[in-house]
Amino acid sequence: SQGAFQSGKEMVKHEAAILATLTHTVAMPGYGYGDDEMFVGYAKNVVDAARTILSAAEADDYATYELALSKASTNCNACHSEYKND
């Protein structure tokens, strides 16, 4: 909710930074699927979304946060469907 977003902005920023960092790391060459274009594409989308979440929290922009959260979730789910059980 918007109220939870506003009251938990510091946690949102913290978690977005962690998500961006971990996702960037697992997409690096030599790390699991780092040489797979589709995997790296999903990862890039999640990193971009996490960075948008961070900037939305800093700007107190709930609408942008919601869109970016949806983008992150969609890409996480698609990637996990494709790779998690591989």
PDB file of C-alpha atoms in Angstrom:
ATOM      1  CA  SER A   1       0.000   0.000   0.000  1.00  0.00           C
ATOM      2  CA  GLN A   2       1.038   3.594  -0.386  1.00  0.00           C
ATOM      3  CA  GLY A   3       1.094   4.044   3.379  1.00  0.00           C
ATOM      4  CA  ALA A   4       3.429   1.093   3.854  1.00  0.00           C
ATOM      5  CA  PHE A   5       5.620   2.404   1.030  1.00  0.00           C
ATOM      6  CA  GLN A   6       5.895   5.803   2.660  1.00  0.00           C
ATOM      7  CA  SER A   7       6.518   4.517   6.160  1.00  0.00           C
ATOM      8  CA  GLY A   8       9.000   1.898   4.978  1.00  0.00           C
ATOM      9  CA  LYS A   9      10.940   3.915   2.397  1.00  0.00           C
ATOM     10  CA  GLU A  10      14.307   3.201   3.972  1.00  0.00           C
ATOM     11  CA  MET A  11      13.627  -0.544   3.898  1.00  0.00           C
ATOM     12  CA  VAL A  12      12.403  -0.289   0.288  1.00  0.00           C
ATOM     13  CA  LYS A  13      15.621   1.484  -0.707  1.00  0.00           C
ATOM     14  CA  HIS A  14      17.748  -1.036   1.175  1.00  0.00           C
ATOM     15  CA  GLU A  15      16.016  -4.058  -0.362  1.00  0.00           C
ATOM     16  CA  ALA A  16      16.110  -2.538  -3.865  1.00  0.00           C
ATOM     17  CA  ALA A  17      19.857  -1.994  -3.554  1.00  0.00           C
ATOM     18  CA  ILE A  18      20.361  -5.592  -2.416  1.00  0.00           C
ATOM     19  CA  LEU A  19      18.187  -6.926  -5.239  1.00  0.00           C
ATOM     20  CA  ALA A  20      20.121  -4.916  -7.842  1.00  0.00           C
ATOM     21  CA  THR A  21      23.488  -6.019  -6.464  1.00  0.00           C
ATOM     22  CA  LEU A  22      22.659  -9.719  -6.176  1.00  0.00           C
ATOM     23  CA  THR A  23      20.987  -9.840  -9.574  1.00  0.00           C
ATOM     24  CA  HIS A  24      23.916  -8.075 -11.210  1.00  0.00           C
ATOM     25  CA  THR A  25      26.293 -10.542  -9.562  1.00  0.00           C
ATOM     26  CA  VAL A  26      24.530 -13.717 -10.714  1.00  0.00           C
ATOM     27  CA  ALA A  27      24.490 -12.425 -14.301  1.00  0.00           C
ATOM     28  CA  MET A  28      28.242 -11.888 -14.453  1.00  0.00           C
ATOM     29  CA  PRO A  29      30.241 -14.006 -16.915  1.00  0.00           C
ATOM     30  CA  GLY A  30      31.475 -17.198 -15.316  1.00  0.00           C
ATOM     31  CA  TYR A  31      28.743 -17.232 -12.685  1.00  0.00           C
ATOM     32  CA  GLY A  32      26.102 -19.826 -13.493  1.00  0.00           C
ATOM     33  CA  TYR A  33      24.195 -18.571 -16.520  1.00  0.00           C
ATOM     34  CA  GLY A  34      26.206 -15.400 -17.105  1.00  0.00           C
ATOM     35  CA  ASP A  35      26.893 -16.490 -20.670  1.00  0.00           C
ATOM     36  CA  ASP A  36      23.204 -17.106 -21.482  1.00  0.00           C
ATOM     37  CA  GLU A  37      21.660 -14.101 -23.284  1.00  0.00           C
ATOM     38  CA  MET A  38      18.110 -14.805 -22.127  1.00  0.00           C
ATOM     39  CA  PHE A  39      19.183 -15.171 -18.486  1.00  0.00           C
ATOM     40  CA  VAL A  40      21.263 -12.001 -18.670  1.00  0.00           C
ATOM     41  CA  GLY A  41      18.276 -10.214 -20.231  1.00  0.00           C
ATOM     42  CA  TYR A  42      16.030 -11.186 -17.345  1.00  0.00           C
ATOM     43  CA  ALA A  43      18.727 -10.095 -14.921  1.00  0.00           C
ATOM     44  CA  LYS A  44      19.162  -6.735 -16.651  1.00  0.00           C
ATOM     45  CA  ASN A  45      15.416  -6.122 -16.436  1.00  0.00           C
ATOM     46  CA  VAL A  46      15.437  -6.912 -12.707  1.00  0.00           C
ATOM     47  CA  VAL A  47      18.464  -4.673 -12.078  1.00  0.00           C
ATOM     48  CA  ASP A  48      16.791  -1.838 -14.001  1.00  0.00           C
ATOM     49  CA  ALA A  49      13.566  -2.335 -12.041  1.00  0.00           C
ATOM     50  CA  ALA A  50      15.419  -2.401  -8.720  1.00  0.00           C
ATOM     51  CA  ARG A  51      17.194   0.843  -9.576  1.00  0.00           C
ATOM     52  CA  THR A  52      13.848   2.387 -10.505  1.00  0.00           C
ATOM     53  CA  ILE A  53      12.386   1.213  -7.197  1.00  0.00           C
ATOM     54  CA  LEU A  54      15.275   2.879  -5.386  1.00  0.00           C
ATOM     55  CA  SER A  55      14.851   6.176  -7.211  1.00  0.00           C
ATOM     56  CA  ALA A  56      11.070   6.049  -6.781  1.00  0.00           C
ATOM     57  CA  ALA A  57      11.501   5.640  -3.025  1.00  0.00           C
ATOM     58  CA  GLU A  58      13.908   8.568  -2.956  1.00  0.00           C
ATOM     59  CA  ALA A  59      11.395  10.689  -4.913  1.00  0.00           C
ATOM     60  CA  ASP A  60       8.382   9.447  -2.897  1.00  0.00           C
ATOM     61  CA  ASP A  61       6.816   8.285  -6.192  1.00  0.00           C
ATOM     62  CA  TYR A  62       4.501   5.410  -5.354  1.00  0.00           C
ATOM     63  CA  ALA A  63       3.107   4.972  -8.883  1.00  0.00           C
ATOM     64  CA  THR A  64       6.582   4.469 -10.354  1.00  0.00           C
ATOM     65  CA  TYR A  65       7.463   2.150  -7.485  1.00  0.00           C
ATOM     66  CA  GLU A  66       4.435  -0.038  -8.207  1.00  0.00           C
ATOM     67  CA  LEU A  67       5.274  -0.291 -11.914  1.00  0.00           C
ATOM     68  CA  ALA A  68       8.913  -1.126 -11.215  1.00  0.00           C
ATOM     69  CA  LEU A  69       7.957  -3.690  -8.569  1.00  0.00           C
ATOM     70  CA  SER A  70       5.671  -5.358 -11.101  1.00  0.00           C
ATOM     71  CA  LYS A  71       8.490  -5.378 -13.686  1.00  0.00           C
ATOM     72  CA  ALA A  72      10.879  -6.963 -11.191  1.00  0.00           C
ATOM     73  CA  SER A  73       8.347  -9.579 -10.128  1.00  0.00           C
ATOM     74  CA  THR A  74       7.391 -10.453 -13.712  1.00  0.00           C
ATOM     75  CA  ASN A  75      11.019 -10.928 -14.723  1.00  0.00           C
ATOM     76  CA  CYS A  76      11.911 -12.891 -11.575  1.00  0.00           C
ATOM     77  CA  ASN A  77       8.987 -15.241 -12.126  1.00  0.00           C
ATOM     78  CA  ALA A  78       9.747 -15.710 -15.830  1.00  0.00           C
ATOM     79  CA  CYS A  79      13.427 -16.393 -15.147  1.00  0.00           C
ATOM     80  CA  HIS A  80      12.692 -18.791 -12.310  1.00  0.00           C
ATOM     81  CA  SER A  81      10.207 -20.644 -14.537  1.00  0.00           C
ATOM     82  CA  GLU A  82      12.873 -21.019 -17.188  1.00  0.00           C
ATOM     83  CA  TYR A  83      15.970 -21.710 -15.075  1.00  0.00           C
ATOM     84  CA  LYS A  84      15.166 -22.641 -11.487  1.00  0.00           C
ATOM     85  CA  ASN A  85      14.531 -26.321 -12.156  1.00  0.00           C
ATOM     86  CA  ASP A  86      17.275 -26.596 -14.758  1.00  0.00           C
TER      87      ASP A  86
END
